[in-house]
XYZ file of C-alpha atoms in Angstrom:
669
model
C 200.982 37.860 7.645
C 202.240 35.098 5.344
C 202.520 35.500 1.716
C 200.164 32.777 1.124
C 197.651 34.709 3.565
C 198.087 37.904 1.604
C 197.304 36.573 -1.551
C 193.930 35.395 -0.405
C 190.760 37.570 -1.736
C 188.295 38.594 0.822
C 185.874 35.560 0.367
C 188.803 33.357 0.872
C 189.500 34.989 4.008
C 185.945 34.349 5.337
C 186.105 30.636 4.364
C 189.464 30.391 6.164
C 188.252 32.170 9.152
C 185.012 29.873 9.430
C 187.305 26.636 8.961
C 189.473 28.001 11.813
C 186.557 28.520 13.730
C 185.371 24.870 13.557
C 183.493 24.554 10.198
C 184.565 21.091 8.994
C 186.279 21.265 5.518
C 183.998 18.512 4.136
C 180.963 20.747 4.857
C 182.119 23.392 2.382
C 179.463 23.421 -0.850
C 179.124 26.126 -3.170
C 176.379 26.629 -6.035
C 175.938 28.890 -9.146
C 172.191 29.588 -9.386
C 171.354 31.120 -12.540
C 167.549 31.981 -13.597
C 167.075 30.219 -16.838
C 165.546 33.344 -18.636
C 168.251 34.176 -21.031
C 171.809 33.139 -22.082
C 174.654 33.664 -19.797
C 177.191 36.639 -20.706
C 180.510 37.682 -19.870
C 179.306 39.266 -16.667
C 178.229 35.763 -15.227
C 181.758 34.635 -15.851
C 182.987 36.178 -12.626
C 180.272 34.455 -10.562
C 180.922 31.163 -12.230
C 184.699 31.690 -11.730
C 184.276 32.468 -7.969
C 182.020 29.437 -7.207
C 183.805 26.942 -9.222
C 187.016 28.301 -8.539
C 186.336 27.937 -4.857
C 185.167 24.477 -5.555
C 188.617 23.551 -7.030
C 190.532 25.154 -4.525
C 189.091 23.421 -1.514
C 188.189 20.337 -3.341
C 184.542 21.103 -2.295
C 181.328 20.253 -4.515
C 179.502 22.980 -6.577
C 175.943 22.571 -7.548
C 174.461 24.262 -10.533
C 170.954 25.006 -9.526
C 168.334 26.694 -11.773
C 166.377 29.125 -9.769
C 163.151 28.392 -12.034
C 160.346 30.464 -10.182
C 159.084 32.480 -13.105
C 157.601 30.178 -15.789
C 156.481 33.242 -17.763
C 160.216 34.184 -18.706
C 161.923 30.908 -18.382
C 162.481 28.211 -21.105
C 164.302 24.920 -21.634
C 166.424 26.316 -24.328
C 167.947 28.669 -21.637
C 168.654 25.839 -19.439
C 170.531 23.799 -22.144
C 172.462 27.076 -23.185
C 173.736 27.615 -19.690
C 174.688 24.085 -19.091
C 176.471 23.973 -22.352
C 178.246 27.386 -21.628
C 179.564 26.383 -18.141
C 180.825 23.041 -19.333
C 182.667 24.795 -22.459
C 184.381 26.914 -19.657
C 185.946 23.955 -18.205
C 183.719 23.547 -15.214
C 182.168 20.453 -13.606
C 179.266 20.741 -11.459
C 178.275 18.193 -8.837
C 174.633 18.107 -9.056
C 172.279 19.664 -11.618
C 169.392 20.763 -9.470
C 166.338 23.057 -9.800
C 164.382 25.320 -7.285
C 161.272 23.617 -8.689
C 162.572 20.600 -7.121
C 161.641 22.245 -3.764
C 158.067 23.397 -4.510
C 156.415 21.183 -2.218
C 158.895 21.680 0.634
C 158.623 25.452 0.181
C 154.941 25.253 0.369
C 154.822 23.171 3.254
C 157.478 25.709 5.274
C 155.017 28.435 4.041
C 152.256 26.894 5.631
C 154.233 26.565 8.768
C 154.769 29.897 8.865
C 151.232 30.905 8.665
C 150.571 28.641 11.432
C 153.079 30.320 13.570
C 151.655 33.784 12.586
C 154.653 34.670 10.542
C 152.812 35.054 7.112
C 149.458 36.000 5.893
C 147.326 36.325 2.562
C 146.711 39.918 1.497
C 143.994 40.497 -0.809
C 144.820 44.032 -1.876
C 145.851 45.408 -5.459
C 149.452 45.704 -6.197
C 149.168 49.451 -6.248
C 147.616 49.688 -2.824
C 150.314 47.331 -1.504
C 152.864 49.468 -3.093
C 151.425 52.809 -1.549
C 151.515 51.110 1.947
C 155.133 50.019 1.468
C 156.173 53.657 2.214
C 159.698 55.095 1.059
C 163.254 54.549 2.202
C 162.610 57.676 4.731
C 159.114 57.184 5.489
C 157.903 53.876 7.050
C 155.077 51.811 5.668
C 151.662 51.008 6.873
C 149.958 47.787 7.895
C 147.745 46.097 5.474
C 144.069 45.653 6.447
C 144.438 41.921 6.132
C 147.412 41.707 8.147
C 145.717 40.369 11.020
C 143.592 37.690 9.510
C 143.168 34.572 11.500
C 145.648 31.698 10.985
C 142.645 29.543 10.040
C 141.438 32.057 7.290
C 144.938 32.372 5.932
C 145.456 28.669 5.818
C 142.073 28.351 3.756
C 142.869 31.165 1.350
C 146.352 29.880 0.615
C 145.341 26.216 0.107
C 142.616 27.513 -2.174
C 145.412 29.858 -4.110
C 147.182 26.609 -4.608
C 144.166 24.645 -5.761
C 143.474 27.567 -8.687
C 140.212 28.778 -7.207
C 141.130 32.457 -7.407
C 142.428 34.696 -10.520
C 145.868 35.964 -10.873
C 146.410 39.168 -9.068
C 143.572 38.587 -6.350
C 145.804 37.183 -3.588
C 149.335 36.950 -2.418
C 151.310 35.253 0.452
C 153.335 37.863 2.573
C 155.838 37.145 5.310
C 154.676 39.355 8.427
C 157.809 41.004 9.547
C 157.957 44.593 10.097
C 156.240 47.383 7.821
C 158.484 50.269 9.503
C 161.904 48.377 9.220
C 164.458 50.868 7.315
C 165.060 48.337 4.986
C 162.315 48.348 2.784
C 162.737 44.550 1.717
C 161.711 43.566 5.215
C 158.307 45.319 4.917
C 156.189 42.109 4.794
C 157.564 40.922 1.481
C 155.626 38.688 -0.920
C 156.523 35.155 -0.897
C 153.924 33.539 -3.154
C 151.791 34.939 -6.237
C 149.069 33.449 -8.368
C 150.235 32.970 -11.858
C 148.905 30.663 -14.525
C 151.629 29.788 -16.898
C 153.202 26.517 -17.906
C 156.320 25.589 -16.401
C 159.195 23.988 -18.531
C 159.587 21.386 -15.998
C 156.363 21.000 -13.593
C 153.993 21.737 -16.490
C 150.615 23.126 -14.877
C 150.851 21.268 -11.759
C 151.388 24.691 -9.880
C 149.195 27.889 -10.098
C 151.166 29.643 -7.181
C 154.912 30.235 -7.634
C 157.408 31.365 -4.988
C 159.280 34.597 -5.006
C 162.928 34.896 -5.510
C 163.954 35.938 -1.947
C 161.631 33.207 -0.321
C 163.116 30.502 -2.945
C 166.778 31.472 -3.190
C 167.856 31.185 0.457
C 165.759 28.020 1.288
C 167.044 26.217 -1.759
C 170.575 27.105 -0.317
C 169.346 25.700 3.043
C 168.054 22.671 1.503
C 171.175 22.080 -0.226
C 173.303 22.511 2.793
C 175.408 25.401 0.810
C 178.152 26.708 3.370
C 178.595 29.918 1.568
C 176.102 31.505 -0.496
C 177.784 34.004 -2.756
C 176.290 36.793 -4.769
C 176.877 40.037 -6.318
C 176.489 43.326 -4.544
C 172.996 44.253 -5.584
C 171.906 41.581 -3.173
C 173.560 42.973 -0.218
C 170.269 44.829 1.030
C 168.661 41.322 0.662
C 170.860 39.694 3.213
C 168.871 40.729 6.120
C 165.547 39.008 4.615
C 167.748 36.094 3.426
C 168.743 35.624 7.181
C 165.090 36.177 8.322
C 163.881 33.455 6.201
C 166.707 31.013 7.070
C 166.448 31.636 10.755
C 162.803 30.868 10.953
C 162.827 27.740 8.496
C 165.933 26.632 10.455
C 163.663 25.810 13.614
C 161.488 23.512 11.464
C 164.278 21.364 9.862
C 167.365 21.911 11.997
C 167.497 18.002 13.019
C 167.919 17.125 9.154
C 169.389 20.053 7.801
C 171.923 21.430 10.567
C 173.925 23.793 8.555
C 172.554 27.154 8.020
C 174.077 28.859 4.932
C 176.074 32.236 4.846
C 175.371 35.002 2.364
C 178.294 37.101 1.287
C 178.575 39.696 -1.780
C 181.128 40.529 -4.266
C 181.207 43.256 -6.750
C 179.691 42.335 -10.105
C 181.542 42.474 -13.468
C 181.013 45.679 -15.330
C 182.525 45.935 -18.778
C 182.742 49.045 -20.819
C 181.023 49.299 -24.094
C 178.938 46.408 -23.182
C 175.279 45.710 -21.912
C 174.922 43.233 -19.051
C 170.962 43.167 -18.746
C 169.379 40.047 -19.786
C 166.468 41.826 -20.562
C 168.101 44.341 -22.904
C 170.138 41.499 -24.487
C 166.949 39.808 -25.468
C 165.629 43.150 -26.945
C 168.424 43.092 -29.274
C 167.496 39.475 -30.270
C 163.923 40.202 -30.539
C 164.222 43.441 -32.732
C 166.782 41.496 -34.935
C 169.630 44.073 -34.335
C 171.855 40.688 -33.866
C 171.014 37.359 -35.416
C 170.756 35.803 -31.995
C 171.876 35.081 -28.515
C 174.992 33.691 -30.080
C 175.807 36.567 -32.624
C 179.464 37.298 -32.377
C 178.884 40.652 -31.404
C 176.844 39.837 -28.192
C 178.571 39.529 -24.812
C 177.198 36.146 -24.392
C 179.490 33.346 -23.545
C 177.818 31.506 -26.750
C 178.607 34.735 -28.846
C 182.235 34.862 -27.344
C 182.681 31.343 -28.349
C 181.299 31.708 -31.831
C 183.579 34.877 -32.232
C 186.655 32.796 -31.448
C 187.030 33.501 -27.595
C 188.583 30.642 -25.825
C 187.698 29.214 -22.372
C 191.368 29.902 -21.347
C 191.227 33.442 -22.296
C 187.992 34.110 -20.332
C 189.226 32.496 -17.274
C 192.476 34.385 -17.490
C 190.517 37.594 -17.738
C 188.369 36.696 -14.686
C 191.517 35.959 -12.867
C 193.028 39.271 -13.867
C 189.791 41.208 -12.781
C 190.160 39.718 -9.410
C 187.272 39.564 -6.509
C 186.317 43.012 -5.013
C 184.004 44.462 -2.685
C 183.303 47.702 -4.648
C 181.730 48.151 -7.978
C 184.021 49.178 -10.832
C 184.063 49.249 -14.792
C 186.721 46.951 -16.512
C 187.994 48.095 -19.879
C 186.969 45.674 -22.509
C 190.261 46.155 -24.076
C 191.747 43.940 -21.053
C 189.381 40.941 -22.317
C 190.833 41.608 -25.851
C 194.051 41.586 -24.597
C 193.620 38.240 -22.859
C 192.124 36.586 -26.044
C 195.343 37.823 -28.114
C 197.966 36.650 -25.571
C 196.079 33.100 -25.595
C 195.915 32.762 -29.330
C 199.176 34.266 -30.009
C 200.476 30.822 -28.340
C 198.099 28.419 -30.017
C 196.706 29.792 -33.375
C 198.734 28.910 -36.635
C 199.775 31.702 -38.842
C 198.285 31.823 -42.247
C 198.081 34.325 -45.022
C 194.749 36.016 -46.353
C 194.280 39.124 -48.256
C 190.927 41.099 -47.427
C 191.331 44.116 -49.566
C 193.259 42.917 -52.392
C 195.343 44.515 -55.608
C 196.916 42.551 -58.145
C 200.662 42.290 -58.386
C 202.487 40.814 -61.433
C 205.830 39.953 -60.847
C 207.199 40.431 -64.493
C 210.490 38.465 -64.309
C 208.992 35.289 -62.939
C 208.210 32.788 -65.402
C 204.218 32.674 -66.332
C 203.779 29.004 -66.067
C 206.031 28.523 -63.107
C 204.601 27.903 -59.390
C 206.687 26.786 -56.480
C 205.390 25.350 -52.879
C 207.544 27.239 -50.382
C 207.950 26.413 -46.703
C 206.126 28.462 -44.200
C 206.319 28.219 -40.153
C 202.801 27.552 -38.701
C 203.699 29.421 -35.536
C 207.161 30.526 -34.126
C 205.594 30.566 -30.557
C 204.941 26.646 -30.615
C 207.772 24.474 -31.613
C 205.470 21.709 -32.070
C 203.126 23.298 -34.557
C 205.656 22.519 -37.601
C 205.584 23.744 -41.085
C 203.234 23.934 -44.165
C 203.781 24.503 -47.802
C 202.220 27.651 -49.493
C 202.376 28.261 -53.365
C 203.921 31.049 -55.067
C 203.403 32.219 -58.607
C 203.685 35.081 -61.080
C 200.501 36.983 -59.996
C 199.587 37.385 -56.408
C 197.488 39.568 -54.219
C 198.572 41.899 -51.628
C 196.735 44.449 -49.458
C 195.920 47.783 -51.303
C 196.861 49.772 -48.435
C 200.375 48.031 -48.301
C 201.231 49.976 -51.681
C 201.545 53.748 -52.310
C 203.006 55.326 -55.404
C 204.753 57.689 -53.413
C 205.419 57.665 -49.805
C 207.837 59.104 -46.829
C 210.721 57.448 -45.502
C 208.373 56.199 -42.545
C 206.172 53.922 -45.002
C 208.142 50.556 -44.823
C 205.775 48.815 -47.175
C 205.827 48.810 -50.996
C 206.079 51.956 -53.061
C 207.448 52.698 -56.648
C 211.237 52.254 -56.528
C 211.014 50.414 -53.288
C 211.645 46.976 -52.126
C 209.707 44.865 -49.420
C 210.076 41.214 -48.585
C 207.165 38.882 -49.265
C 206.583 36.598 -46.180
C 208.203 33.154 -46.570
C 209.170 34.137 -50.060
C 211.306 36.562 -52.169
C 212.021 40.282 -52.285
C 210.063 42.295 -54.784
C 210.583 45.833 -56.007
C 207.748 47.834 -57.485
C 208.338 49.382 -60.935
C 205.202 50.575 -62.344
C 201.376 50.401 -62.060
C 198.387 49.898 -64.406
C 195.467 52.360 -63.669
C 191.855 52.134 -64.872
C 189.977 54.956 -66.609
C 189.142 56.481 -63.166
C 192.985 56.508 -62.197
C 192.418 53.649 -59.961
C 195.480 51.143 -59.517
C 194.709 47.782 -60.938
C 197.975 46.173 -61.200
C 201.354 46.667 -59.666
C 204.169 45.532 -61.684
C 207.351 44.196 -59.906
C 210.382 42.251 -60.061
C 211.796 39.765 -57.663
C 215.092 38.980 -56.565
C 216.302 35.424 -55.381
C 218.615 36.832 -52.794
C 216.557 36.786 -49.830
C 219.553 37.681 -47.360
C 219.258 41.448 -48.485
C 218.303 43.960 -45.812
C 214.979 45.231 -46.343
C 212.508 46.893 -43.674
C 209.076 45.880 -44.757
C 207.500 42.324 -44.883
C 204.165 41.836 -46.560
C 201.696 38.787 -46.477
C 200.301 37.680 -49.945
C 198.296 35.170 -51.688
C 198.889 33.586 -55.081
C 196.051 34.480 -57.418
C 196.102 31.120 -59.193
C 195.756 29.019 -55.821
C 193.561 31.538 -53.799
C 190.409 30.236 -52.109
C 187.456 32.560 -51.731
C 186.104 33.180 -48.350
C 183.669 35.302 -46.618
C 185.202 37.259 -43.734
C 183.044 38.968 -41.153
C 184.664 41.815 -39.376
C 183.145 42.705 -36.277
C 183.403 45.704 -34.060
C 182.157 46.630 -30.896
C 178.204 46.744 -30.646
C 178.082 50.048 -28.959
C 179.900 53.174 -29.364
C 179.428 54.617 -25.926
C 181.421 53.065 -22.962
C 178.454 52.888 -20.718
C 175.277 52.770 -23.198
C 172.815 52.041 -20.569
C 173.829 54.732 -18.253
C 172.366 57.826 -19.676
C 169.230 59.353 -18.152
C 166.366 59.943 -20.675
C 168.314 58.081 -23.543
C 167.607 54.495 -24.625
C 170.810 52.139 -24.795
C 169.606 51.606 -28.434
C 170.589 55.069 -29.442
C 174.379 54.213 -28.891
C 174.215 51.216 -31.280
C 177.464 51.106 -33.613
C 176.115 51.092 -37.230
C 179.177 49.616 -38.440
C 179.728 46.824 -35.960
C 179.590 44.146 -38.682
C 181.402 44.393 -42.185
C 181.141 41.522 -44.604
C 183.929 41.219 -47.044
C 184.977 38.762 -49.947
C 188.561 37.727 -49.135
C 191.307 35.533 -50.604
C 192.932 32.946 -48.389
C 195.833 30.588 -48.746
C 194.708 27.083 -49.932
C 195.598 25.372 -46.816
C 192.388 26.616 -45.274
C 190.265 24.856 -47.865
C 189.589 22.173 -45.369
C 189.351 24.177 -42.315
C 186.740 22.965 -39.776
C 184.157 25.041 -37.955
C 185.709 26.439 -34.750
C 189.448 26.266 -35.881
C 191.431 29.462 -35.001
C 194.026 31.273 -37.055
C 196.304 34.335 -37.186
C 195.843 35.810 -40.370
C 199.267 37.400 -40.457
C 199.296 41.117 -39.780
C 195.598 41.391 -39.838
C 194.272 39.629 -36.722
C 192.826 36.494 -35.339
C 190.210 34.839 -36.953
C 187.928 31.644 -36.499
C 185.789 29.581 -38.887
C 182.022 30.368 -38.269
C 179.125 27.805 -37.713
C 177.788 28.928 -41.090
C 180.928 27.637 -42.959
C 180.299 24.770 -45.283
C 182.653 22.812 -47.696
C 181.258 25.026 -50.480
C 181.803 28.261 -48.710
C 184.233 29.320 -46.062
C 183.138 31.941 -43.405
C 185.475 33.544 -41.145
C 184.838 35.624 -38.011
C 187.402 38.301 -36.802
C 188.153 37.617 -33.166
C 190.274 40.522 -32.404
C 192.778 42.599 -34.192
C 196.615 42.111 -33.528
C 196.446 45.317 -31.632
C 193.607 47.505 -29.744
C 192.435 49.540 -32.750
C 190.154 51.513 -30.209
C 192.988 53.048 -28.335
C 193.357 55.845 -30.798
C 189.625 56.342 -31.308
C 188.722 56.377 -27.695
C 190.348 60.120 -27.202
C 188.601 61.369 -30.659
C 185.080 59.960 -29.324
C 185.627 61.715 -26.045
C 186.768 64.833 -27.772
C 183.779 64.788 -29.958
C 181.416 64.944 -26.890
C 183.153 67.993 -25.260
C 181.047 71.067 -25.054
C 184.018 73.436 -25.692
C 187.027 73.051 -27.724
C 190.169 72.465 -25.625
C 193.625 73.705 -26.374
C 195.562 71.515 -28.318
C 198.762 69.621 -26.499
C 201.749 68.672 -28.190
C 201.451 65.079 -28.572
C 204.009 62.807 -26.706
C 206.036 60.659 -28.985
C 205.302 57.031 -29.024
C 208.752 56.071 -27.546
C 208.381 58.489 -24.664
C 205.058 57.014 -23.732
C 206.438 53.600 -23.691
C 209.465 54.694 -21.439
C 206.870 56.180 -19.169
C 204.672 52.993 -18.924
C 208.137 50.980 -18.252
C 208.797 53.258 -15.371
C 205.866 52.061 -13.565
C 205.574 48.516 -14.909
C 206.941 46.311 -12.314
C 204.967 48.317 -9.420
C 201.685 47.809 -11.265
C 199.099 45.004 -10.268
C 198.708 42.144 -12.705
C 195.668 43.856 -14.543
C 197.240 47.099 -14.870
C 200.360 45.113 -16.319
C 198.127 43.768 -18.815
C 196.831 47.016 -20.035
C 200.036 48.645 -20.062
C 201.280 45.911 -22.181
C 198.370 46.215 -24.449
C 199.122 49.893 -24.751
C 202.918 49.187 -25.370
C 202.118 46.637 -28.202
C 199.814 49.313 -29.609
C 202.259 52.066 -29.707
C 205.141 49.896 -31.110
C 203.709 50.487 -34.602
C 204.751 53.930 -34.419
C 208.384 53.282 -33.349
C 211.142 53.154 -35.642
C 214.174 51.198 -34.932
C 216.367 54.366 -34.375
C 213.815 55.251 -31.686
C 214.298 51.984 -29.925
C 217.775 51.191 -30.348
C 219.200 53.673 -27.716
C 217.161 51.885 -24.957
C 219.065 48.768 -25.416
C 221.627 49.938 -23.252
C 218.961 51.137 -20.273
C 220.679 50.324 -16.875
C 219.917 47.033 -15.231
C 218.088 48.467 -12.058
C 215.676 49.822 -14.611
C 213.969 46.444 -15.240
C 210.529 48.048 -16.122
C 211.774 50.096 -18.906
C 213.584 47.266 -20.156
C 210.509 45.195 -20.205
C 208.642 47.639 -21.772
C 211.483 47.980 -24.550
C 211.216 44.039 -24.854
C 207.656 43.954 -25.339
C 208.061 46.674 -28.201
C 210.728 44.847 -29.883
C 208.854 41.750 -30.010
C 205.961 43.375 -31.742
C 208.163 45.194 -34.116
C 209.895 41.842 -34.988
C 206.693 40.486 -35.764
C 205.926 43.149 -38.308
C 208.905 42.491 -40.176
C 211.716 44.383 -38.199
C 215.160 42.698 -39.141
C 217.201 41.255 -36.507
C 220.773 42.488 -36.029
C 223.574 41.998 -33.564
C 222.404 44.805 -31.370
C 218.769 43.175 -31.145
C 220.307 39.630 -30.473
C 222.652 40.987 -27.818
C 219.630 42.863 -26.096
C 217.833 39.721 -26.033
C 220.554 37.346 -24.669
C 221.368 39.919 -21.923
C 217.766 39.943 -20.985
C 217.466 35.981 -20.668
C 220.268 36.045 -17.973
C 218.508 38.698 -15.976
C 217.054 38.122 -12.541
C 213.912 39.933 -13.543
C 211.364 37.011 -14.151
C 208.975 39.204 -16.376
C 211.718 40.320 -18.298
C 213.214 36.877 -18.816
C 209.669 35.678 -19.856
C 209.175 38.321 -22.304
C 212.680 37.813 -24.043
C 212.137 34.008 -23.994
C 209.249 34.434 -26.283
C 211.061 35.968 -29.069
C 214.831 34.284 -28.316
């Protein structure tokens, strides 16, 4: 088997086999068929990516078809949102179509099925029909109306269409087999009476086709070659084929290609709800501000929070196409946006929880505009000027009066480097009557070549711009909030999913535009929210620089244990990094991404003295060297000073045969 064949997913194998068996390539046609009853969410991106990805791979058309057969739940707002989201992801559809376009044709085919004795009007209550349906282990029983004459069925069906009957009095059912092991084959409903205004056809129709009847025949009308859907539709395939095979006899001259349904595992994401009905409940009960609330897993919510099309497409690529259901850790999605924004987002300085620093030996009336690099990952990003003055803000957590040798930030008697500026030394503090520190008095040193371990971000108080920052956390505290029997998913809401704070940002951000994305140095990635105006800057936190839930997760799991577990000695961060490195090159791409995210998180617990001995790792242990390089890159970002040993390790890696190692090294060289 060739390497190219090995790399194909199972759907591509099916297509390649069909092409080899005579299907003309120009007959390939795909579709994405959302129901416009809500906004698209992250789970839909897999189906979107598969169908549109195949269209790109095979240069085949992809239709965007709205399966709009339930006017009670569907709205034009959802149609517009779906189109906007797919276009934002970067996909282009061949035709914009609607199942409602086919209502006349579907009705006429239903009439033909009645004439052929394959459909009948049932006048029972829904409760009676449900009782006759049987169970998975017990066969169903026939309706007393199953043997109505063709003439009576045609008359009743036409009168249903004419609006002569109240809703619920009659339905049209396919006449298949009430004893079929697949309960979907037990005379399924094809049409029901519904007096509801349709967003496209208005009040023209008062009978509406059911999904199983509409969906497959719409595929057939559009001559879709491969109808791709998620695994929950696998039991529907038998019914899909029954409808298709019967209608094929009515239209094969004009519509020669019957579609083929195939199923893939849908995308399930931890800490996330994927039900549009439940997401609607969050909106209606005002738990969130709307479908585009940045805490929502909707595409519009992710976009507003600062996620990029590229990060979502890369996430779908890493998830892959599978036949079995599984749950993807949301940290992989967060890893993908970090990777993307790391390359594209300009670095700026902002202080979210400020404490005042007075540099006592800096002249009171002096100010300087210092040069700062916008993005060390992007040579074309250039530089900007940031103002420096006697009084600045730093983060409260970046100062301690007394601290151990492991604390590499500012402490009394200690020195740190201010990013893009000078080295300062803390000499004294001013406290209020409650003992709270209100000022830190420091002196600065113009000799910036000195070796100091810590680097802090800061903002000049005189020049600072006030901004509202919305810090978002996961909306649910449970990994699977809708999987608990007897409990409502709303019970697992995170009460701290939104924290609004007043922050201070450097003046270069005063003119930031809605949607622009930045890395607030040492804090995370942020974007300008839709609510931002020229008078009031509003930023959303997209994601932190590292996975803050990695540490919380064991705590949350431990809290749910019925019995206390014996304590185990915690492995050191450097030993975990080594262990991850040993297996790194053997991992598939998605596991490599998760391992990399874990290494980045662990790096903040590693000292240079821990890491430096691993610079001499044997050449054949490529995985360990990759892990060390990832950790080193993170430590350099956080203020580690480069020295000869670091430079030698990087230069040696750049000459290595392992492509992953070379890539990681090139990003910090």
